[in-house]
Tab-separated table of C-alpha atoms in Angstrom:
chain	number	residue	atom	x	y	z
Y	268	MET	CA	92.799	97.507	96.191
Y	269	VAL	CA	89.565	97.477	97.739
Y	270	GLY	CA	88.958	97.686	101.707
Y	271	PRO	CA	87.303	94.145	103.381
Y	272	ALA	CA	83.214	93.686	102.430
Y	273	ASN	CA	80.036	91.984	103.558
Y	274	ASP	CA	79.459	89.038	101.385
Y	275	PHE	CA	76.295	89.937	99.424
Y	276	THR	CA	74.300	87.750	96.810
Y	277	ALA	CA	72.411	90.485	93.832
Y	278	PRO	CA	69.193	90.096	93.440
Y	279	PRO	CA	68.160	89.478	90.418
Y	280	ARG	CA	66.718	93.204	89.352
Y	281	ARG	CA	66.985	96.791	91.081
Y	282	LEU	CA	64.134	98.270	93.068
Y	283	ARG	CA	61.408	100.418	91.113
Y	284	LEU	CA	61.701	103.958	93.096
Y	285	GLY	CA	59.410	107.041	93.221
Y	286	MET	CA	60.097	110.194	95.092
Y	287	VAL	CA	58.337	112.355	96.583
Y	288	GLY	CA	59.839	116.227	96.925
Y	289	GLY	CA	63.264	116.795	96.436
Y	290	GLY	CA	63.210	119.274	93.099
Y	291	GLN	CA	64.823	122.158	92.187
Y	292	GLY	CA	65.903	123.967	95.327
Y	293	ALA	CA	66.417	120.822	97.867
Y	294	PHE	CA	69.024	119.580	99.185
Y	295	ILE	CA	68.089	116.450	100.479
Y	296	GLY	CA	66.460	115.235	97.616
Y	297	ALA	CA	69.966	114.797	95.801
Y	298	VAL	CA	71.109	112.666	99.339
Y	299	HIS	CA	68.526	110.178	98.373
Y	300	ARG	CA	68.815	109.922	95.036
Y	301	LEU	CA	72.887	109.344	95.896
Y	302	ALA	CA	71.902	106.927	98.131
Y	303	ALA	CA	69.887	105.329	96.038
Y	304	ARG	CA	72.428	104.571	93.216
Y	305	MET	CA	75.540	103.916	95.392
Y	306	ASP	CA	74.807	100.033	95.284
Y	307	ASN	CA	72.808	100.042	92.376
Y	308	ARG	CA	69.648	98.393	93.896
Y	309	TYR	CA	67.322	100.841	92.759
Y	310	ASP	CA	65.692	102.785	90.314
Y	311	LEU	CA	63.789	105.940	89.745
Y	312	VAL	CA	61.398	105.914	87.540
Y	313	ALA	CA	58.601	108.261	89.093
Y	314	GLY	CA	58.476	111.680	90.949
Y	315	ALA	CA	55.812	114.314	92.764
Y	316	LEU	CA	59.189	115.966	92.961
Y	317	SER	CA	57.521	119.506	93.749
Y	318	SER	CA	54.547	121.401	94.063
Y	319	ARG	CA	54.865	123.600	91.449
Y	320	PRO	CA	54.030	121.756	88.734
Y	321	ASP	CA	56.792	123.804	86.685
Y	322	VAL	CA	59.277	123.152	89.651
Y	323	ALA	CA	58.025	119.613	89.482
Y	324	ARG	CA	58.310	118.742	85.847
Y	325	ALA	CA	61.549	119.731	85.138
Y	326	SER	CA	62.834	118.650	88.014
Y	327	ALA	CA	61.996	114.831	86.638
Y	328	ALA	CA	63.639	116.016	83.106
Y	329	GLU	CA	67.105	116.460	85.062
Y	330	CYS	CA	66.312	113.004	86.993
Y	331	PHE	CA	65.306	111.504	83.997
Y	332	ILE	CA	61.901	110.305	84.819
Y	333	ALA	CA	59.102	109.587	81.808
Y	334	PRO	CA	57.189	112.566	81.154
Y	335	ASP	CA	54.428	110.791	82.258
Y	336	ARG	CA	55.546	109.123	85.373
Y	337	ALA	CA	56.336	112.961	86.397
Y	338	TYR	CA	53.387	113.985	88.807
Y	339	ASP	CA	52.179	117.114	90.043
Y	340	ASP	CA	50.587	115.626	92.897
Y	341	PHE	CA	52.066	112.328	95.182
Y	342	ARG	CA	48.281	111.318	95.819
Y	343	GLU	CA	47.655	111.079	91.786
Y	344	MET	CA	51.023	109.341	91.971
Y	345	ALA	CA	50.057	106.647	94.368
Y	346	MET	CA	47.168	105.642	92.519
Y	347	ARG	CA	48.319	106.004	89.179
Y	348	GLU	CA	51.722	103.791	90.199
Y	349	ALA	CA	49.337	101.588	92.292
Y	350	ALA	CA	47.606	100.494	88.789
Y	351	ARG	CA	50.054	100.362	86.602
Y	352	GLU	CA	51.526	96.598	86.274
Y	353	ASP	CA	55.487	98.273	86.640
Y	354	GLY	CA	54.493	100.548	89.182
Y	355	ILE	CA	57.202	102.069	92.551
Y	356	GLU	CA	57.271	99.465	94.596
Y	357	VAL	CA	58.693	102.395	97.142
Y	358	CYS	CA	58.463	105.434	97.760
Y	359	ALA	CA	61.180	108.093	98.986
Y	360	ILE	CA	59.599	111.054	100.748
Y	361	VAL	CA	62.612	114.080	101.145
Y	362	THR	CA	60.019	116.980	101.959
Y	363	PRO	CA	59.124	119.138	104.794
Y	364	ASN	CA	57.795	117.559	107.708
Y	365	ASN	CA	54.515	118.786	107.582
Y	366	LEU	CA	54.057	116.601	104.342
Y	367	HIS	CA	55.580	113.430	105.537
Y	368	PHE	CA	52.280	111.644	107.396
Y	369	PRO	CA	49.940	112.514	104.302
Y	370	ALA	CA	52.848	111.422	102.021
Y	371	ALA	CA	53.509	108.491	103.794
Y	372	MET	CA	49.509	107.700	104.429
Y	373	ALA	CA	48.893	108.004	100.143
Y	374	MET	CA	51.886	105.586	99.535
Y	375	LEU	CA	50.704	103.179	102.137
Y	376	ASP	CA	46.683	103.263	101.128
Y	377	ALA	CA	48.251	102.151	97.486
Y	378	GLY	CA	50.389	99.516	99.477
Y	379	ILE	CA	53.391	101.010	97.967
Y	380	HIS	CA	56.720	100.636	100.876
Y	381	VAL	CA	58.013	103.763	102.332
Y	382	ILE	CA	61.273	105.272	102.833
Y	383	CYS	CA	60.361	108.584	105.059
Y	384	ASP	CA	63.057	111.394	106.204
Y	385	LYS	CA	62.768	112.028	109.133
Y	386	PRO	CA	61.284	113.268	111.889
Y	387	LEU	CA	58.482	110.989	111.039
Y	388	CYS	CA	55.990	113.517	110.964
Y	389	MET	CA	54.566	116.526	113.129
Y	390	SER	CA	53.046	114.659	116.055
Y	391	VAL	CA	52.368	111.885	118.104
Y	392	ALA	CA	49.134	111.698	117.098
Y	393	GLU	CA	50.004	111.192	112.927
Y	394	GLY	CA	53.075	108.930	114.095
Y	395	GLU	CA	50.349	106.729	115.719
Y	396	GLN	CA	47.468	106.636	112.606
Y	397	LEU	CA	51.148	106.137	111.005
Y	398	ALA	CA	51.863	102.826	113.539
Y	399	ALA	CA	48.186	101.343	112.533
Y	400	LYS	CA	48.518	101.678	109.193
Y	401	ILE	CA	51.544	99.983	108.852
Y	402	GLU	CA	50.279	97.575	110.717
Y	403	GLU	CA	47.384	97.392	109.037
Y	404	THR	CA	48.775	96.490	105.466
Y	405	GLY	CA	51.506	95.134	106.887
Y	406	LEU	CA	53.885	97.591	104.677
Y	407	LEU	CA	57.886	97.860	104.704
Y	408	PHE	CA	58.809	101.841	106.401
Y	409	ALA	CA	62.464	102.833	107.251
Y	410	LEU	CA	63.422	105.927	108.585
Y	411	THR	CA	66.422	107.327	107.341
Y	412	HIS	CA	67.999	108.236	110.510
Y	413	ASN	CA	71.038	107.918	108.232
Y	414	TYR	CA	73.861	108.801	111.117
Y	415	THR	CA	72.877	104.773	112.700
Y	416	ALA	CA	74.210	103.351	109.560
Y	417	TYR	CA	78.348	104.326	109.813
Y	418	PRO	CA	80.552	101.704	110.424
Y	419	MET	CA	82.028	102.731	113.750
Y	420	VAL	CA	78.739	103.617	115.256
Y	421	ARG	CA	77.414	100.127	114.647
Y	422	GLU	CA	80.712	98.737	116.048
Y	423	ALA	CA	79.440	101.010	119.252
Y	424	ARG	CA	76.187	99.436	119.465
Y	425	ASP	CA	77.507	95.821	119.201
Y	426	MET	CA	80.543	96.811	121.766
Y	427	VAL	CA	77.547	97.648	124.539
Y	428	ARG	CA	75.396	95.306	123.681
Y	429	SER	CA	78.403	92.623	123.965
Y	430	GLY	CA	78.842	94.190	127.255
Y	431	LYS	CA	82.528	95.352	126.872
Y	432	LEU	CA	81.224	98.617	128.245
Y	433	GLY	CA	79.890	96.945	131.642
Y	434	ASN	CA	76.526	98.565	132.884
Y	435	ILE	CA	75.896	102.413	131.014
Y	436	ARG	CA	75.905	104.845	134.266
Y	437	LEU	CA	76.266	107.755	131.964
Y	438	VAL	CA	75.250	108.838	128.169
Y	439	GLN	CA	76.445	112.247	126.514
Y	440	VAL	CA	74.870	113.366	123.383
Y	441	GLU	CA	75.811	116.600	121.667
Y	442	TYR	CA	75.167	117.801	118.471
Y	443	PRO	CA	76.054	121.926	117.717
Y	444	GLN	CA	76.043	123.831	114.215
Y	445	GLY	CA	76.163	127.754	113.731
Y	446	TRP	CA	75.006	127.778	110.620
Y	447	LEU	CA	71.397	129.507	111.762
Y	448	ALA	CA	73.975	131.648	114.452
Y	449	THR	CA	72.257	134.853	112.905
Y	450	PRO	CA	69.132	135.905	110.175
Y	451	VAL	CA	69.332	133.661	107.292
Y	452	ASP	CA	66.543	133.677	104.679
Y	453	ASN	CA	66.996	131.131	102.107
Y	454	LYS	CA	64.779	128.088	101.166
Y	455	GLN	CA	66.643	125.425	103.723
Y	456	ALA	CA	66.208	128.030	106.694
Y	457	SER	CA	62.685	129.726	106.529
Y	458	TRP	CA	60.132	126.159	106.704
Y	459	ARG	CA	62.601	124.948	109.617
Y	460	ALA	CA	61.611	128.390	111.535
Y	461	ASP	CA	57.970	127.509	110.292
Y	462	PRO	CA	55.926	125.796	112.842
Y	463	ALA	CA	53.466	125.261	110.223
Y	464	LYS	CA	56.273	123.434	107.963
Y	465	ALA	CA	58.832	122.399	110.607
Y	466	GLY	CA	56.603	121.011	113.397
Y	467	PRO	CA	57.050	122.140	117.080
Y	468	GLY	CA	60.673	121.760	117.674
Y	469	GLY	CA	62.930	123.917	115.042
Y	470	ALA	CA	66.982	122.887	116.223
Y	471	LEU	CA	65.101	119.643	118.594
Y	472	GLY	CA	62.944	118.431	115.481
Y	473	ASP	CA	65.740	119.093	113.097
Y	474	ILE	CA	69.245	117.466	114.485
Y	475	GLY	CA	67.710	117.030	118.327
Y	476	THR	CA	65.833	113.834	116.886
Y	477	HIS	CA	69.339	112.805	115.042
Y	478	ALA	CA	71.464	113.373	118.265
Y	479	HIS	CA	68.347	111.266	120.234
Y	480	ASN	CA	68.516	108.745	118.113
Y	481	LEU	CA	71.893	108.149	118.406
Y	482	ALA	CA	72.117	107.847	122.027
Y	483	ASP	CA	69.162	105.232	121.640
Y	484	PHE	CA	70.161	103.196	118.733
Y	485	VAL	CA	73.506	102.890	120.231
Y	486	THR	CA	73.225	102.277	124.341
Y	487	GLY	CA	69.833	100.847	123.823
Y	488	LEU	CA	69.134	102.260	126.949
Y	489	GLU	CA	64.847	103.942	127.396
Y	490	ILE	CA	64.702	107.550	129.090
Y	491	SER	CA	62.167	107.713	131.679
Y	492	GLU	CA	62.221	111.491	132.455
Y	493	LEU	CA	63.320	114.452	130.889
Y	494	CYS	CA	63.795	117.379	132.266
Y	495	ALA	CA	64.391	120.634	129.279
Y	496	ASP	CA	65.167	123.667	128.037
Y	497	LEU	CA	64.404	124.591	124.801
Y	498	SER	CA	66.007	128.524	123.485
Y	499	SER	CA	65.534	130.231	120.525
Y	500	MET	CA	68.693	132.884	120.562
Y	501	VAL	CA	68.039	134.954	116.756
Y	502	GLU	CA	65.684	137.292	117.461
Y	503	GLY	CA	62.223	136.769	115.757
Y	504	ARG	CA	62.486	133.749	115.281
Y	505	GLN	CA	59.778	131.317	115.690
Y	506	LEU	CA	61.581	127.993	116.677
Y	507	ASP	CA	64.083	127.087	118.997
Y	508	ASP	CA	67.853	126.952	118.012
Y	509	ASN	CA	69.922	126.170	120.988
Y	510	VAL	CA	68.427	122.800	122.684
Y	511	GLN	CA	70.086	121.553	126.332
Y	512	ILE	CA	68.491	118.271	127.920
Y	513	LEU	CA	69.119	116.386	131.043
Y	514	LEU	CA	67.861	112.530	130.871
Y	515	ARG	CA	66.791	109.854	133.142
Y	516	TYR	CA	67.111	106.369	131.547
Y	517	LYS	CA	64.860	103.408	132.916
Y	518	ASN	CA	67.723	101.752	133.973
Y	519	GLY	CA	69.615	104.491	136.451
Y	520	ALA	CA	71.772	105.978	133.744
Y	521	ARG	CA	71.911	109.443	133.318
Y	522	GLY	CA	72.749	111.801	130.557
Y	523	MET	CA	72.665	115.252	128.850
Y	524	LEU	CA	71.748	116.469	124.871
Y	525	TRP	CA	72.862	119.438	123.713
Y	526	ALA	CA	71.932	120.612	120.334
Y	527	SER	CA	72.441	123.751	118.647
Y	528	GLN	CA	72.488	125.613	115.409
Y	529	VAL	CA	73.610	128.788	116.444
Y	530	ALA	CA	76.800	127.550	117.959
Y	531	VAL	CA	79.240	130.177	116.009
Y	532	GLY	CA	81.978	127.970	114.361
Y	533	HIS	CA	80.709	124.233	114.483
Y	534	GLU	CA	79.907	122.749	110.899
Y	535	ASN	CA	78.162	119.272	112.080
Y	536	GLY	CA	79.613	118.599	115.505
Y	537	LEU	CA	76.969	114.981	116.238
Y	538	LYS	CA	79.091	113.820	118.784
Y	539	LEU	CA	78.520	110.911	121.428
Y	540	ARG	CA	80.189	109.338	124.314
Y	541	VAL	CA	78.782	106.649	126.432
Y	542	TYR	CA	80.142	105.445	130.055
Y	543	GLY	CA	79.336	102.420	131.426
Y	544	ASP	CA	81.295	100.342	135.036
Y	545	LYS	CA	83.943	98.390	132.590
Y	546	GLY	CA	84.802	101.427	129.765
Y	547	SER	CA	84.289	104.422	127.762
Y	548	ILE	CA	83.594	104.914	124.140
Y	549	GLU	CA	83.990	108.258	122.533
Y	550	TRP	CA	82.798	108.700	118.975
Y	551	ALA	CA	82.823	111.860	116.885
Y	552	GLN	CA	80.387	112.255	113.407
Y	553	GLU	CA	83.334	114.942	111.696
Y	554	HIS	CA	85.758	112.402	112.458
Y	555	PRO	CA	84.199	108.976	111.488
Y	556	ASN	CA	86.688	106.724	110.589
Y	557	HIS	CA	88.079	106.624	114.281
Y	558	MET	CA	85.991	105.857	117.557
Y	559	HIS	CA	88.441	105.961	120.994
Y	560	PHE	CA	87.695	103.070	123.294
Y	561	ARG	CA	88.875	103.370	126.857
Y	562	PRO	CA	88.546	100.093	129.263
Y	563	LEU	CA	88.785	99.822	132.996
Y	564	ASN	CA	92.419	99.794	133.838
Y	565	GLY	CA	93.504	98.390	130.553
Y	566	GLN	CA	95.108	100.607	127.455
Y	567	PRO	CA	93.528	103.443	125.890
Y	568	ARG	CA	92.478	101.973	121.731
Y	569	LEU	CA	91.973	103.926	118.531
Y	570	MET	CA	89.667	102.331	116.445
Y	571	THR	CA	89.489	103.099	112.666
Y	572	ARG	CA	86.912	102.171	110.717
Y	573	GLY	CA	87.204	98.121	109.364
Y	574	GLY	CA	90.307	97.986	110.965
Y	575	PRO	CA	92.520	95.069	112.777
Y	576	GLY	CA	90.162	93.768	115.776
Y	577	ASN	CA	86.782	95.482	115.033
Y	578	SER	CA	84.079	92.840	115.250
Y	579	ALA	CA	81.520	91.975	111.658
Y	580	ALA	CA	78.877	94.465	113.621
Y	581	GLY	CA	80.452	97.889	111.123
Y	582	GLY	CA	78.281	96.933	108.540
Y	583	ARG	CA	79.244	97.547	104.578
Y	584	VAL	CA	82.650	99.118	104.139
Y	585	ARG	CA	82.916	100.527	100.866
Y	586	VAL	CA	86.583	102.420	100.699
Y	587	PRO	CA	89.780	101.517	101.620
Y	588	SER	CA	91.017	102.184	105.055
Y	589	GLY	CA	92.416	106.083	105.172
Y	590	HIS	CA	89.401	107.587	103.254
Y	591	VAL	CA	86.470	109.013	105.032
Y	592	GLU	CA	83.980	107.217	104.877
Y	593	GLY	CA	80.885	108.917	106.030
Y	594	TYR	CA	76.968	111.046	105.761
Y	595	LEU	CA	76.367	109.956	101.775
Y	596	GLU	CA	77.592	105.780	102.723
Y	597	GLY	CA	75.395	106.294	105.994
Y	598	PHE	CA	72.483	107.237	103.756
Y	599	ALA	CA	73.573	104.687	101.393
Y	600	THR	CA	73.555	101.540	103.798
Y	601	LEU	CA	69.708	102.639	104.873
Y	602	TYR	CA	68.992	102.044	101.550
Y	603	THR	CA	70.727	99.070	100.374
Y	604	ASP	CA	69.695	97.202	103.865
Y	605	PHE	CA	65.896	98.097	103.275
Y	606	ALA	CA	66.795	97.142	99.718
Y	607	ASP	CA	67.607	93.539	101.181
Y	608	GLN	CA	64.273	93.321	103.530
Y	609	LEU	CA	62.144	94.494	100.178
Y	610	SER	CA	64.097	92.256	98.231
Y	611	ALA	CA	63.813	89.239	100.516
Y	612	ARG	CA	59.964	89.613	100.817
Y	613	ILE	CA	59.621	89.388	97.198
Y	614	ASP	CA	61.577	86.857	96.729
Y	615	GLY	CA	60.396	84.758	100.315
Y	616	HIS	CA	63.556	84.905	101.861
Y	617	LEU	CA	64.862	86.365	105.280
Y	618	PRO	CA	66.723	89.360	104.841
Y	619	ASN	CA	70.329	89.481	106.463
Y	620	ALA	CA	70.548	90.124	110.075
Y	621	GLU	CA	72.210	94.222	108.607
Y	622	ALA	CA	68.862	94.482	107.563
Y	623	GLY	CA	67.070	94.573	111.014
Y	624	LEU	CA	68.905	97.833	111.791
Y	625	VAL	CA	67.406	99.880	109.408
Y	626	PRO	CA	64.863	102.674	111.922
Y	627	GLY	CA	62.153	102.573	111.165
Y	628	ILE	CA	57.931	103.332	113.118
Y	629	ALA	CA	59.112	102.091	116.120
Y	630	GLU	CA	62.173	104.788	116.342
Y	631	GLY	CA	60.320	107.144	114.247
Y	632	LEU	CA	57.392	106.912	116.862
Y	633	ASN	CA	59.717	107.693	119.518
Y	634	GLY	CA	61.023	110.705	118.249
Y	635	MET	CA	57.980	112.209	117.938
Y	636	ARG	CA	57.405	111.402	121.794
Y	637	PHE	CA	60.537	112.812	122.552
Y	638	ILE	CA	59.953	115.821	120.618
Y	639	GLU	CA	56.569	116.401	122.374
Y	640	ALA	CA	58.048	115.497	126.013
Y	641	VAL	CA	61.158	118.275	125.644
Y	642	VAL	CA	58.382	121.225	124.130
Y	643	SER	CA	56.060	120.304	127.112
Y	644	SER	CA	58.642	120.513	129.716
Y	645	SER	CA	60.360	123.011	128.351
Y	646	GLN	CA	56.706	125.299	128.439
Y	647	ARG	CA	56.333	124.220	132.178
Y	648	GLY	CA	59.897	126.193	133.014
Y	649	ALA	CA	62.227	123.302	132.429
Y	650	SER	CA	60.086	120.616	134.712
Y	651	TRP	CA	60.768	116.550	134.489
Y	652	THR	CA	58.747	115.085	132.516
Y	653	SER	CA	58.089	111.656	131.672
Y	654	MET	CA	58.217	110.090	128.179
């Protein structure tokens, strides 16, 4: 027996996917490949999987990419794939942050749609150039803030928008990890601590942007100003590993955001609490199937993924109740929703409502403005800074 699922009519064929980055020794590339395969909507047919030619070719062979479509350089891939009748239609960019912008621009210039890992790029200026290019070309662009695709997160968003919490007063979001509590020397840790590859934020860019995006996605509130303190707790670390921020929202609500990679004992503790004048919700990523709903003067309720009384907003539910559905499925839902967008574009149809929930260039640019404001506030002694 399987859990409930949305009605869905499969398109006539899979989309042709390319990938930049994600070769041997990388982490997130394999996650994206799993996500693309989960709902059978893509064929990975080309890749520039590493900046090292030998690794790029070996990685492509492991992914069953034909030798003539295993590229040493993403610019060459964009040019040659655009010239093929069977060239890629969309490209996933899963590199360190410093390559997001040039790789995305190369694909967009070649007429290829883009799925990009977060954060968007290295600066607001780069983000604005990408936004202008997307507007100029009319191409589709997705940013993989995967937590927005968890069923209970989409349920939370719907509850806020349907007024079940009333007017939002308080937003508390935190994302503690402990894996960088001591000096760590490996590929994943090193580039995240290198300003030339990660950008101006360490934990801020890596997980702080996830916390910011999650609060934005669920509440729909806009930050008016913030007061931030960035810390590097581990001696010699060039970028922040701990982030503490006070938030003021345009509707008068107040908030706090804490993101840390030196919180000993924590694994992946992303948690969101939203308080309105009619009720509150609480959701934790490490227990993704459940969400607490506490209405004013009502009986508190533990809501479950795909459970009775939930709206249709929870989206695709792939496994029976009681089985955890989270990280990989969240990525897969974004990939499938984006495939719905692109397939509808190709076929001349309107995409379904879920496809409109995929984060895109607007969310990416907002994330870059958030990073810029946080860094500016911290550098000026945690002064209040406008977004």
